[in-house]
Coordinates of C-alpha atoms and ligand atoms in Angstrom, one line a residue:
X292 CA 45.1 -54.6 -17.1
X293 CA 45.6 -50.9 -17.3
X294 CA 43.8 -48.7 -14.8
X295 CA 43.1 -46.2 -17.6
X296 CA 42.8 -47.4 -21.2
X297 CA 41.5 -46.0 -24.5
X298 CA 38.4 -47.7 -25.9
X299 CA 36.6 -47.5 -29.1
X300 CA 34.5 -44.4 -29.5
X301 CA 31.4 -44.0 -31.5
X302 CA 31.5 -40.2 -31.3
X303 CA 34.1 -37.5 -32.3
X304 CA 35.9 -37.7 -29.0
X305 CA 38.5 -40.1 -27.7
X306 CA 37.0 -42.3 -25.0
X307 CA 38.7 -43.7 -21.9
X308 CA 37.7 -46.4 -19.5
X309 CA 38.8 -46.4 -15.8
X310 CA 39.2 -49.4 -13.6
X311 CA 39.3 -49.8 -9.8
X312 CA 42.8 -50.7 -8.7
X313 CA 41.2 -52.8 -6.0
X314 CA 38.9 -55.0 -8.0
X315 CA 40.4 -54.1 -11.4
X316 CA 36.8 -54.0 -12.7
X317 CA 35.7 -51.1 -14.9
X318 CA 34.2 -48.3 -12.9
X319 CA 33.2 -46.0 -15.8
X320 CA 34.0 -44.5 -19.1
X321 CA 34.3 -40.9 -20.2
X322 CA 35.0 -38.8 -23.3
X323 CA 38.1 -36.7 -23.5
X324 CA 37.3 -33.0 -24.1
X325 CA 38.7 -31.9 -27.5
X326 CA 40.7 -28.7 -27.9
X327 CA 37.5 -27.1 -29.2
X328 CA 35.5 -28.2 -26.1
X329 CA 38.2 -26.7 -24.0
X330 CA 38.2 -23.5 -25.9
X331 CA 34.4 -23.2 -25.5
X332 CA 34.7 -23.9 -21.8
X333 CA 37.2 -21.1 -21.5
X334 CA 34.9 -18.8 -23.4
X335 CA 32.0 -19.6 -21.1
X336 CA 34.2 -19.1 -18.1
X337 CA 35.3 -15.7 -19.4
X338 CA 31.7 -14.6 -19.8
X339 CA 30.8 -15.7 -16.3
X340 CA 33.9 -14.2 -14.7
X341 CA 33.0 -10.6 -15.6
X342 CA 30.1 -10.2 -13.2
X343 CA 31.8 -12.5 -10.6
X344 CA 34.8 -10.1 -10.5
X345 CA 32.4 -7.3 -9.5
X346 CA 30.7 -9.4 -6.8
X347 CA 31.5 -8.6 -3.1
X348 CA 33.5 -11.0 -1.0
X349 CA 30.3 -11.8 0.9
X350 CA 28.6 -12.7 -2.4
X351 CA 31.5 -14.9 -3.4
X352 CA 31.7 -16.5 0.0
X353 CA 27.9 -17.5 0.0
X354 CA 28.2 -20.4 -2.5
X355 CA 31.5 -21.5 -0.8
X356 CA 29.7 -21.9 2.5
X357 CA 26.9 -23.8 0.7
X358 CA 29.6 -25.9 -0.9
X359 CA 31.0 -26.7 2.5
X360 CA 27.5 -27.9 3.6
X361 CA 27.3 -30.1 0.5
X362 CA 30.7 -31.6 1.2
X363 CA 29.8 -32.4 4.8
X364 CA 26.4 -33.8 3.7
X365 CA 27.8 -35.9 0.9
X366 CA 31.1 -37.0 2.5
X367 CA 30.2 -40.7 2.3
X368 CA 29.7 -40.4 -1.5
X369 CA 33.0 -38.5 -1.8
X370 CA 34.8 -41.2 0.2
X371 CA 33.3 -44.0 -1.9
X372 CA 34.1 -42.2 -5.2
X373 CA 37.7 -41.7 -4.2
X374 CA 38.2 -45.2 -2.9
X375 CA 36.6 -46.6 -6.1
X376 CA 39.0 -44.7 -8.2
X377 CA 42.2 -44.9 -6.1
X378 CA 41.8 -47.7 -3.5
X379 CA 43.3 -45.4 -0.9
X380 CA 42.8 -46.4 2.8
X381 CA 39.4 -45.1 4.1
X382 CA 41.0 -43.1 6.9
X383 CA 43.1 -41.3 4.2
X384 CA 40.0 -40.7 2.1
X385 CA 38.3 -39.0 5.0
X386 CA 41.3 -37.0 6.2
X387 CA 42.7 -35.9 2.9
X388 CA 39.6 -35.8 0.6
X389 CA 36.9 -34.5 3.1
X390 CA 38.6 -32.8 6.0
X391 CA 41.3 -31.0 4.1
X392 CA 38.9 -29.6 1.4
X393 CA 36.4 -28.6 4.1
X394 CA 39.2 -26.8 5.9
X395 CA 40.3 -25.0 2.7
X396 CA 36.7 -23.9 1.8
X397 CA 36.1 -22.5 5.3
X398 CA 39.5 -20.9 5.4
X399 CA 39.2 -18.9 2.2
X400 CA 35.5 -18.2 2.5
X401 CA 36.2 -16.6 5.8
X402 CA 39.5 -14.8 5.1
X403 CA 39.7 -13.9 1.4
X404 CA 38.2 -10.5 2.2
X405 CA 41.0 -9.8 4.6
X406 CA 43.7 -11.3 2.4
X407 CA 42.6 -9.3 -0.7
X408 CA 41.4 -6.1 0.9
X409 CA 42.8 -2.9 -0.7
X410 CA 46.0 -1.9 1.0
X411 CA 47.3 1.5 1.7
X412 CA 51.1 1.7 1.7
X413 CA 53.1 4.8 2.5
X414 CA 55.9 5.3 -0.1
X415 CA 59.3 5.3 1.6
X416 CA 61.3 8.4 2.4
X417 CA 60.5 11.7 0.8
X418 CA 58.0 10.2 -1.7
X419 CA 55.8 9.6 1.3
X420 CA 55.2 13.3 1.7
X421 CA 54.0 13.8 -1.8
X422 CA 52.5 10.5 -3.1
X423 CA 49.8 8.1 -1.9
X424 CA 49.9 4.4 -2.8
X425 CA 47.1 1.9 -2.8
X426 CA 47.4 -1.8 -3.8
X427 CA 44.2 -3.3 -5.3
X428 CA 44.0 -7.1 -5.8
X429 CA 42.4 -7.6 -9.2
X430 CA 41.4 -11.1 -10.4
X431 CA 43.4 -12.5 -13.3
X432 CA 40.4 -13.8 -15.3
X433 CA 40.2 -17.5 -16.2
X434 CA 42.4 -20.0 -14.3
X435 CA 43.3 -23.3 -15.9
X436 CA 43.6 -25.9 -13.1
X437 CA 45.3 -29.2 -13.9
X438 CA 45.5 -31.7 -11.1
X439 CA 47.0 -35.2 -10.4
X440 CA 45.5 -38.4 -9.1
X441 CA 46.9 -38.7 -5.7
X442 CA 44.6 -36.2 -3.9
X443 CA 41.8 -35.8 -6.3
X444 CA 39.4 -33.8 -4.2
X445 CA 41.9 -32.0 -1.9
X446 CA 44.1 -30.8 -4.7
X447 CA 41.2 -29.6 -6.8
X448 CA 39.0 -27.9 -4.2
X449 CA 41.8 -26.0 -2.5
X450 CA 43.1 -24.1 -5.5
X451 CA 39.6 -23.8 -7.1
X452 CA 38.2 -22.1 -4.0
X453 CA 41.2 -19.7 -3.8
X454 CA 40.9 -18.8 -7.4
X455 CA 37.1 -18.3 -7.2
X456 CA 37.2 -16.3 -4.0
X457 CA 39.8 -14.1 -5.7
X458 CA 37.2 -13.4 -8.4
X459 CA 38.3 -15.7 -11.2
X460 CA 36.6 -18.5 -13.1
X461 CA 38.1 -22.0 -13.2
X462 CA 38.4 -24.5 -15.9
X463 CA 39.6 -27.7 -14.3
X464 CA 41.3 -30.7 -16.0
X465 CA 41.4 -33.5 -13.4
X466 CA 43.6 -36.6 -13.8
X467 CA 42.3 -39.3 -16.1
X468 CA 42.7 -41.7 -13.2
X469 CA 40.2 -39.8 -11.0
X470 CA 37.5 -38.3 -13.3
X471 CA 34.5 -39.3 -11.2
X472 CA 35.4 -37.5 -8.0
X473 CA 36.0 -34.4 -10.1
X474 CA 32.4 -34.7 -11.4
X475 CA 31.2 -35.0 -7.9
X476 CA 33.0 -31.7 -7.0
X477 CA 31.4 -30.1 -10.1
X478 CA 28.0 -31.3 -9.0
X479 CA 28.5 -29.9 -5.5
X480 CA 29.5 -26.5 -6.9
X481 CA 26.3 -26.5 -8.9
X482 CA 24.2 -27.5 -5.9
X483 CA 25.9 -24.7 -4.0
X484 CA 24.5 -22.2 -6.5
X485 CA 27.8 -21.1 -7.9
X486 CA 26.9 -19.2 -11.1
X487 CA 27.1 -21.2 -14.3
X488 CA 30.5 -21.3 -16.0
X489 CA 32.6 -20.3 -13.0
X490 CA 33.8 -23.9 -12.3
X491 CA 33.8 -26.3 -15.2
X492 CA 35.4 -29.7 -15.5
X493 CA 37.0 -30.8 -18.8
X494 CA 37.8 -34.5 -18.7
X495 CA 40.7 -36.1 -20.4
X496 CA 44.3 -37.0 -20.4
X497 CA 47.5 -35.1 -21.2
X498 CA 46.2 -34.0 -24.6
X499 CA 43.3 -32.2 -22.9
X500 CA 45.6 -30.7 -20.3
X501 CA 47.9 -29.4 -23.0
X502 CA 44.9 -27.9 -24.9
X503 CA 43.8 -26.1 -21.7
X504 CA 47.3 -24.5 -21.3
X505 CA 46.9 -23.2 -24.9
X506 CA 43.3 -22.1 -24.6
X507 CA 43.9 -18.5 -23.7
X508 CA 43.6 -18.9 -19.9
X509 CA 45.1 -16.1 -17.7
X510 CA 46.9 -18.4 -15.3
X511 CA 47.7 -22.1 -15.0
X512 CA 47.7 -23.8 -11.6
X513 CA 49.4 -27.1 -12.2
X514 CA 50.1 -29.9 -9.8
X515 CA 51.8 -33.0 -11.1
X516 CA 55.1 -34.6 -12.2
X517 CA 58.3 -32.8 -13.0
X518 CA 58.2 -34.0 -16.6
X519 CA 54.8 -32.6 -17.3
X520 CA 55.5 -29.5 -15.3
X521 CA 58.4 -28.7 -17.6
X522 CA 56.1 -28.9 -20.6
X523 CA 53.4 -26.8 -19.0
X524 CA 56.0 -24.3 -17.9
X525 CA 57.4 -24.1 -21.4
X526 CA 54.0 -23.5 -22.9
X527 CA 53.2 -20.9 -20.3
X528 CA 56.5 -19.2 -21.0
X529 CA 55.7 -19.1 -24.7
X530 CA 52.2 -17.7 -24.1
X531 CA 53.4 -15.3 -21.3
X532 CA 50.9 -16.8 -18.9
X533 CA 51.8 -17.0 -15.2
X534 CA 51.8 -20.4 -13.6
X535 CA 52.4 -22.2 -10.4
X536 CA 54.0 -25.6 -10.9
X537 CA 53.7 -27.9 -7.8
X538 CA 55.8 -30.9 -8.8
X539 CA 57.3 -34.1 -7.5
X540 CA 59.7 -34.6 -4.6
X541 CA 62.2 -36.9 -3.0
X542 CA 61.8 -35.8 0.6
X543 CA 64.6 -36.5 3.0
X544 CA 64.2 -37.4 6.6
X545 CA 67.1 -36.8 9.1
X546 CA 67.1 -38.7 12.3
X547 CA 69.5 -37.1 14.8
X548 CA 71.2 -38.9 17.6
X549 CA 69.0 -37.2 20.2
X550 CA 65.7 -38.0 18.5
X551 CA 62.7 -39.6 20.2
X552 CA 63.2 -42.8 18.3
X553 CA 59.7 -44.1 18.9
X554 CA 58.2 -40.9 17.4
X555 CA 60.8 -40.9 14.6
X556 CA 60.1 -44.5 13.7
X557 CA 56.3 -43.7 13.7
X558 CA 57.0 -40.6 11.6
X559 CA 59.1 -42.6 9.1
X560 CA 56.4 -45.2 8.6
X561 CA 53.6 -42.7 8.3
X562 CA 55.6 -40.3 6.2
X563 CA 56.6 -43.1 3.7
X564 CA 53.4 -45.2 3.6
X565 CA 50.6 -42.7 3.9
X566 CA 48.4 -42.5 0.9
X567 CA 50.2 -45.6 -0.3
X568 CA 53.3 -43.5 -0.6
X569 CA 51.6 -41.4 -3.3
X570 CA 52.2 -38.2 -1.5
X571 CA 54.3 -35.4 -3.0
X572 CA 55.8 -34.7 0.4
X573 CA 56.2 -38.4 1.2
X574 CA 59.3 -39.5 3.0
X575 CA 61.4 -41.1 0.3
X576 CA 64.9 -41.1 1.8
X577 CA 65.8 -41.7 5.5
X578 CA 69.2 -40.7 6.9
X579 CA 69.9 -42.0 10.4
X580 CA 72.9 -41.1 12.5
X581 CA 75.0 -44.2 13.1
X582 CA 74.8 -44.2 16.9
X583 CA 71.0 -44.7 16.8
X584 CA 70.7 -46.5 13.5
X585 CA 70.2 -50.0 14.9
X586 CA 67.6 -48.9 17.5
X587 CA 65.7 -46.8 14.9
X588 CA 65.7 -49.6 12.4
X589 CA 64.4 -52.1 14.9
X590 CA 61.5 -49.9 16.0
X591 CA 60.8 -49.1 12.4
X592 CA 60.7 -52.7 11.3
X593 CA 58.3 -53.5 14.1
X594 CA 55.9 -50.8 13.0
X595 CA 56.1 -51.8 9.4
X596 CA 55.4 -55.4 10.3
X597 CA 52.3 -54.2 12.1
X598 CA 50.8 -52.4 9.1
X599 CA 47.7 -54.0 7.7
X600 CA 47.0 -54.2 4.0
X601 CA 43.6 -55.5 3.0
X602 CA 41.1 -54.9 0.3
X603 CA 38.2 -55.0 2.8
X604 CA 37.6 -53.8 6.3
X605 CA 40.1 -51.8 8.2
X606 CA 43.4 -51.2 6.3
X607 CA 46.5 -49.1 6.8
X608 CA 48.1 -49.2 3.4
X609 CA 45.8 -49.0 0.5
X610 CA 46.2 -50.0 -3.2
X611 CA 48.5 -48.5 -5.7
X612 CA 46.3 -46.0 -7.5
X613 CA 47.8 -46.6 -11.0
X614 CA 49.5 -49.6 -12.5
X615 CA 52.2 -47.3 -14.0
X616 CA 53.4 -46.4 -10.5
X617 CA 53.6 -50.0 -9.4
X618 CA 56.1 -50.6 -12.2
X619 CA 58.2 -47.6 -11.1
X620 CA 58.3 -48.9 -7.5
X621 CA 59.3 -52.4 -8.5
X622 CA 62.0 -51.1 -10.8
X623 CA 63.5 -48.8 -8.1
X624 CA 63.5 -51.7 -5.6
X625 CA 65.0 -54.1 -8.1
X626 CA 67.7 -51.5 -9.1
X627 CA 68.6 -51.0 -5.5
X628 CA 68.9 -54.7 -4.8
X629 CA 71.0 -55.2 -7.9
X630 CA 73.4 -52.5 -6.7
X631 CA 73.8 -54.1 -3.2
X632 CA 70.9 -52.9 -1.1
X633 CA 69.0 -55.3 1.1
X634 CA 65.2 -55.6 1.2
X635 CA 64.2 -56.3 4.8
X636 CA 60.5 -56.3 4.4
X637 CA 58.2 -56.3 1.3
X638 CA 59.7 -55.2 -1.9
X639 CA 57.1 -56.7 -4.1
X640 CA 53.4 -56.6 -5.1
X641 CA 51.3 -58.3 -2.4
X642 CA 50.7 -61.8 -3.7
X643 CA 47.8 -62.3 -1.3
X644 CA 45.6 -59.6 -2.8
X645 CA 44.0 -59.5 -6.2
X646 CA 44.2 -55.7 -6.5
X647 CA 47.3 -53.5 -7.1
X648 CA 48.9 -53.6 -3.7
X649 CA 52.6 -53.1 -3.0
X650 CA 53.8 -54.5 0.3
X651 CA 55.1 -51.9 2.8
X652 CA 58.8 -52.1 2.2
X653 CA 62.0 -51.4 4.1
X654 CA 65.3 -51.3 2.2
X655 CA 68.7 -50.7 3.8
X656 CA 72.2 -50.4 2.5
X657 CA 71.1 -47.9 0.0
X658 CA 73.2 -45.2 -1.6
X659 CA 72.9 -42.3 -4.1
X660 CA 73.9 -44.4 -7.1
X661 CA 70.4 -46.1 -6.8
X662 CA 67.2 -44.8 -8.4
X663 CA 65.5 -45.5 -5.1
X664 CA 67.5 -42.6 -3.6
X665 CA 67.5 -40.2 -6.5
X666 CA 64.2 -40.5 -8.4
X667 CA 60.7 -40.1 -7.2
X668 CA 59.4 -43.6 -6.2
X669 CA 55.9 -42.5 -4.9
X670 CA 55.3 -45.8 -3.1
X671 CA 55.1 -47.2 0.5
X672 CA 58.9 -47.7 0.7
X673 CA 61.3 -46.8 3.5
X674 CA 64.8 -46.5 2.1
X675 CA 67.1 -46.2 5.1
X676 CA 70.7 -45.0 5.0
X677 CA 73.2 -45.0 7.9
X678 CA 75.2 -41.8 8.1
X679 CA 78.2 -40.8 10.3
X680 CA 76.6 -37.6 11.6
X681 CA 74.1 -34.8 11.0
X682 CA 76.5 -33.0 8.6
X683 CA 76.6 -36.0 6.4
X684 CA 72.8 -36.3 6.6
X685 CA 72.4 -32.7 5.5
X686 CA 74.9 -33.1 2.7
X687 CA 73.0 -36.1 1.4
X688 CA 69.6 -34.5 1.8
X689 CA 70.9 -31.7 -0.4
X690 CA 72.3 -34.1 -3.0
X691 CA 69.1 -34.2 -4.9
X692 CA 67.6 -32.6 -8.0
X693 CA 64.3 -32.3 -6.0
X694 CA 63.5 -30.0 -3.1
X695 CA 59.8 -30.1 -2.0
X696 CA 59.8 -30.8 1.7
X697 CA 61.6 -32.9 4.3
X698 CA 61.7 -33.6 8.0
X699 CA 64.2 -33.5 10.9
X700 CA 63.9 -35.4 14.2
X701 CA 65.6 -34.2 17.4
X702 CA 64.6 -33.5 21.0
X703 CA 66.3 -30.1 20.6
X704 CA 63.7 -28.2 18.6
X705 CA 65.9 -25.2 18.0
X706 CA 68.6 -27.5 16.6
X707 CA 65.8 -28.9 14.4
X708 CA 65.0 -25.4 13.1
X709 CA 68.8 -24.8 12.4
X710 CA 69.2 -28.1 10.5
X711 CA 65.9 -27.5 8.6
X712 CA 67.1 -24.1 7.4
X713 CA 70.2 -25.7 5.9
X714 CA 68.2 -28.2 3.7
X715 CA 67.7 -27.0 0.2
X716 CA 64.1 -27.6 -0.1
X717 CA 60.7 -26.0 -0.2
X718 CA 59.7 -26.6 3.5
X719 CA 60.6 -28.7 6.4
X720 CA 58.8 -30.3 9.4
X721 CA 60.6 -30.8 12.7
X722 CA 59.5 -33.9 14.7
X723 CA 56.6 -34.2 12.3
X724 CA 56.0 -35.0 8.6
X725 CA 53.6 -34.3 5.7
X726 CA 51.8 -31.5 7.3
X727 CA 53.0 -28.4 5.4
X728 CA 50.4 -28.5 2.7
X729 CA 47.7 -28.8 5.4
X730 CA 48.7 -25.6 7.2
X731 CA 47.2 -22.8 5.0
X732 CA 49.5 -20.2 6.6
X733 CA 52.6 -22.0 5.3
X734 CA 53.6 -20.9 1.8
X735 CA 53.8 -24.2 0.0
X736 CA 56.0 -25.0 -3.1
X737 CA 59.2 -26.6 -4.2
X738 CA 62.6 -25.4 -5.1
X739 CA 65.0 -26.9 -7.7
X740 CA 63.0 -29.4 -9.9
X741 CA 60.1 -29.6 -7.4
X742 CA 58.4 -26.6 -8.8
X743 CA 57.9 -22.9 -9.4
X744 CA 56.0 -20.5 -7.2
X745 CA 54.2 -21.1 -3.9
X746 CA 50.6 -21.7 -3.1
X747 CA 48.2 -21.4 -0.1
X748 CA 47.4 -18.7 2.5
X749 CA 47.5 -15.0 2.0
X750 CA 50.3 -15.0 -0.6
X751 CA 48.8 -18.0 -2.4
X752 CA 45.4 -16.5 -2.9
X753 CA 47.1 -13.2 -4.0
X754 CA 48.8 -15.3 -6.7
X755 CA 45.4 -15.6 -8.3
X756 CA 45.4 -11.8 -8.6
X757 CA 47.3 -9.0 -10.1
X758 CA 48.5 -6.7 -7.3
X759 CA 47.7 -3.4 -9.0
X760 CA 49.4 -0.3 -7.6
X761 CA 47.4 2.9 -7.8
X762 CA 49.4 5.9 -6.9
X763 CA 48.1 9.4 -6.4
X764 CA 49.7 12.8 -5.8
X765 CA 48.8 14.0 -2.4
X766 CA 48.0 17.5 -3.6
X767 CA 46.8 16.7 -7.0
X768 CA 46.9 20.4 -8.1
X769 CA 49.5 22.8 -9.4
X770 CA 52.7 22.1 -11.2
X771 CA 54.1 18.6 -11.8
X772 CA 57.2 18.2 -9.6
X773 CA 60.3 17.6 -11.6
X774 CA 58.4 18.2 -14.9
X775 CA 59.1 20.4 -17.8
X776 CA 60.8 22.7 -18.4
X777 CA 64.2 21.2 -17.4
X778 CA 66.4 24.0 -16.3
X779 CA 70.0 24.3 -15.0
X780 CA 68.6 25.6 -11.8
X781 CA 66.4 22.6 -11.2
X782 CA 69.2 20.2 -12.1
X783 CA 71.5 21.8 -9.7
X784 CA 68.8 21.6 -7.0
X785 CA 68.3 17.9 -7.7
X786 CA 72.1 17.3 -7.4
X787 CA 72.2 19.2 -4.2
X788 CA 69.4 17.2 -2.8
X789 CA 71.1 13.9 -3.8
X790 CA 74.3 15.1 -1.9
X791 CA 72.2 15.7 1.2
X792 CA 69.8 12.8 1.0
X793 CA 72.2 10.0 0.2
X794 CA 75.5 11.7 1.2
X795 CA 74.7 12.7 4.8
X796 CA 73.8 10.7 7.9
X797 CA 70.6 12.7 8.4
X798 CA 69.6 12.3 4.8
X799 CA 70.1 8.6 4.9
X800 CA 68.1 8.4 8.1
X801 CA 65.3 10.2 6.3
X802 CA 65.5 8.1 3.1
Ligands
NAD218 P1 51.3 -36.0 -14.3 O1 52.3 -34.9 -14.5 O2 51.4 -37.2 -15.1 O3 49.8 -35.5 -14.6 C1 49.3 -34.4 -13.9 C2 48.1 -33.8 -14.7 O4 48.6 -33.2 -15.9 C3 47.1 -34.8 -15.1 O5 45.8 -34.2 -15.0 C4 47.5 -35.1 -16.5 O6 46.4 -35.6 -17.3 C5 48.0 -33.7 -17.0 N1 48.9 -33.7 -18.1 C6 49.6 -34.7 -18.6 N2 50.4 -34.3 -19.7 C7 50.1 -33.0 -19.8 C8 50.5 -32.0 -20.7 N3 51.4 -32.2 -21.7 N4 50.0 -30.7 -20.6 C9 49.1 -30.4 -19.6 N5 48.7 -31.3 -18.7 C10 49.1 -32.6 -18.8 O7 51.3 -36.3 -12.8 P2 50.5 -37.4 -12.0 O8 51.2 -38.7 -12.3 O9 49.1 -37.3 -12.3 O10 50.7 -37.0 -10.5 C11 51.8 -37.5 -9.7 C12 52.9 -36.4 -9.6 O11 52.3 -35.2 -9.0 C13 54.0 -36.8 -8.7 O12 55.2 -36.4 -9.2 C14 53.7 -36.0 -7.4 O13 54.8 -35.8 -6.6 C15 53.1 -34.8 -8.0 N6 52.4 -34.0 -7.0 C16 52.9 -32.8 -6.6 C17 52.2 -32.1 -5.6 C18 52.7 -30.8 -5.1 O14 51.9 -30.1 -4.5 N7 54.0 -30.4 -5.3 C19 51.0 -32.6 -5.1 C20 50.5 -33.8 -5.6 C21 51.2 -34.5 -6.5

């Protein structure tokens, strides 16, 4: 039974039905917004954005603080909605879908004014004596926000609040797997008194997302798979619309000989299994230096055996959110096994549970000719490879089309930083995992196929603006320097100046 399926519609719009991955019972139906619906939403957003762009940061922050109050007050509803749609473990629903959005709202409500304040910059060298420069951060207009199913509230609220605090309006196309938590977010924005039209949800699948990209928005903030990211990037390129593409990953973990193996084993299990492995920065490849391989594996297996998977009460590893992903996981494990890997734990759908549960899995004897080590699996699977030394681990970590995050484990933190800097990826954690997106000060984004552009923090919120330089002549009166008429005398003067300014030590010091 598909988690999302098309059903007959009596109206003009395509209609979808969503099911719980836990009970597999229907949890609701919804209409897909048409291209015309999307166009109208963008039009409404544009009308609302004009006055919002003129509002002060305090005026913009007020509804954000009220939104924060609503999220805190309605956290149980959010948790229930997210669990109903995704089947994720309750602790993860609280941490990822309530705590993280609260942190993002407070962060930008408090700091947007500072991040986006007009800046005075002194032009370098001699220009500094004659010109003034100010940078003004102007909102872009209407932002098209397209989000995936693995962090439905966190990955919507964080960019939406940044875009709004920067003075934009947002039209949001959530994943078709998680439409109901998006409606809850919209409801809370309304309760918070955000002016009408500034945050609108258009429900639907890829077709609706594609329509949003084409609807005349001024920026696209996209989070999702590499395949869709390419399509979105192509459309944005054609329309000359800026975009950030936060895409998939295949994060590597490197366990050095001097690692705290208990912590590394715990980090491997958490990094691979959290959010049922549906985490863009999930640990998908584990390279362990030979001298500690056996000890690391033993500790890791013990921790994986201790994981609880249940559809009621306390649980560690939740359901697979989408049946499509379950097929990918199984195919990657089967491919690895067929090519000589050994499945030590799990490796299959949990036969004890009715819902879509994949057993926490440990696979060894893996290599880079297997999909499990090269393509995004997005499941609770630890693929562990023994390597001769750290150099081999780095080389293998870099042997990937992806580059989103990764982690390094060593008792020598400075060595950890050195190894981290040699990994061709978007960011790295040392003796830790999965935290980069949660630290607002860390610019977040992938390299290689993992994305384009970075989000979060000061530079992230500035990405929702045009940094507009306004220059002024210090004097503002009299002749234009270097202006007409061009004379032999002024040309000689300029050449003389070049010889001094760039051709002498004193000149270069001044430049
Ligand atoms: P997806 O690419 O299938 O869908 C993402 C969103 O795009 C959905 O809302 C979908 O309806 C929409 N969409 C689909 N086709 C479209 C099109 N042609 N034009 C515009 N929009 C379209 O991804 P998914 O399966 O929902 O999410 C999982 C992926 O997201 C994984 O690869 C994961 O690694 C990645 N992800 C990345 C980050 C990050 O920050 N880098 C965070 C979370 C998830």
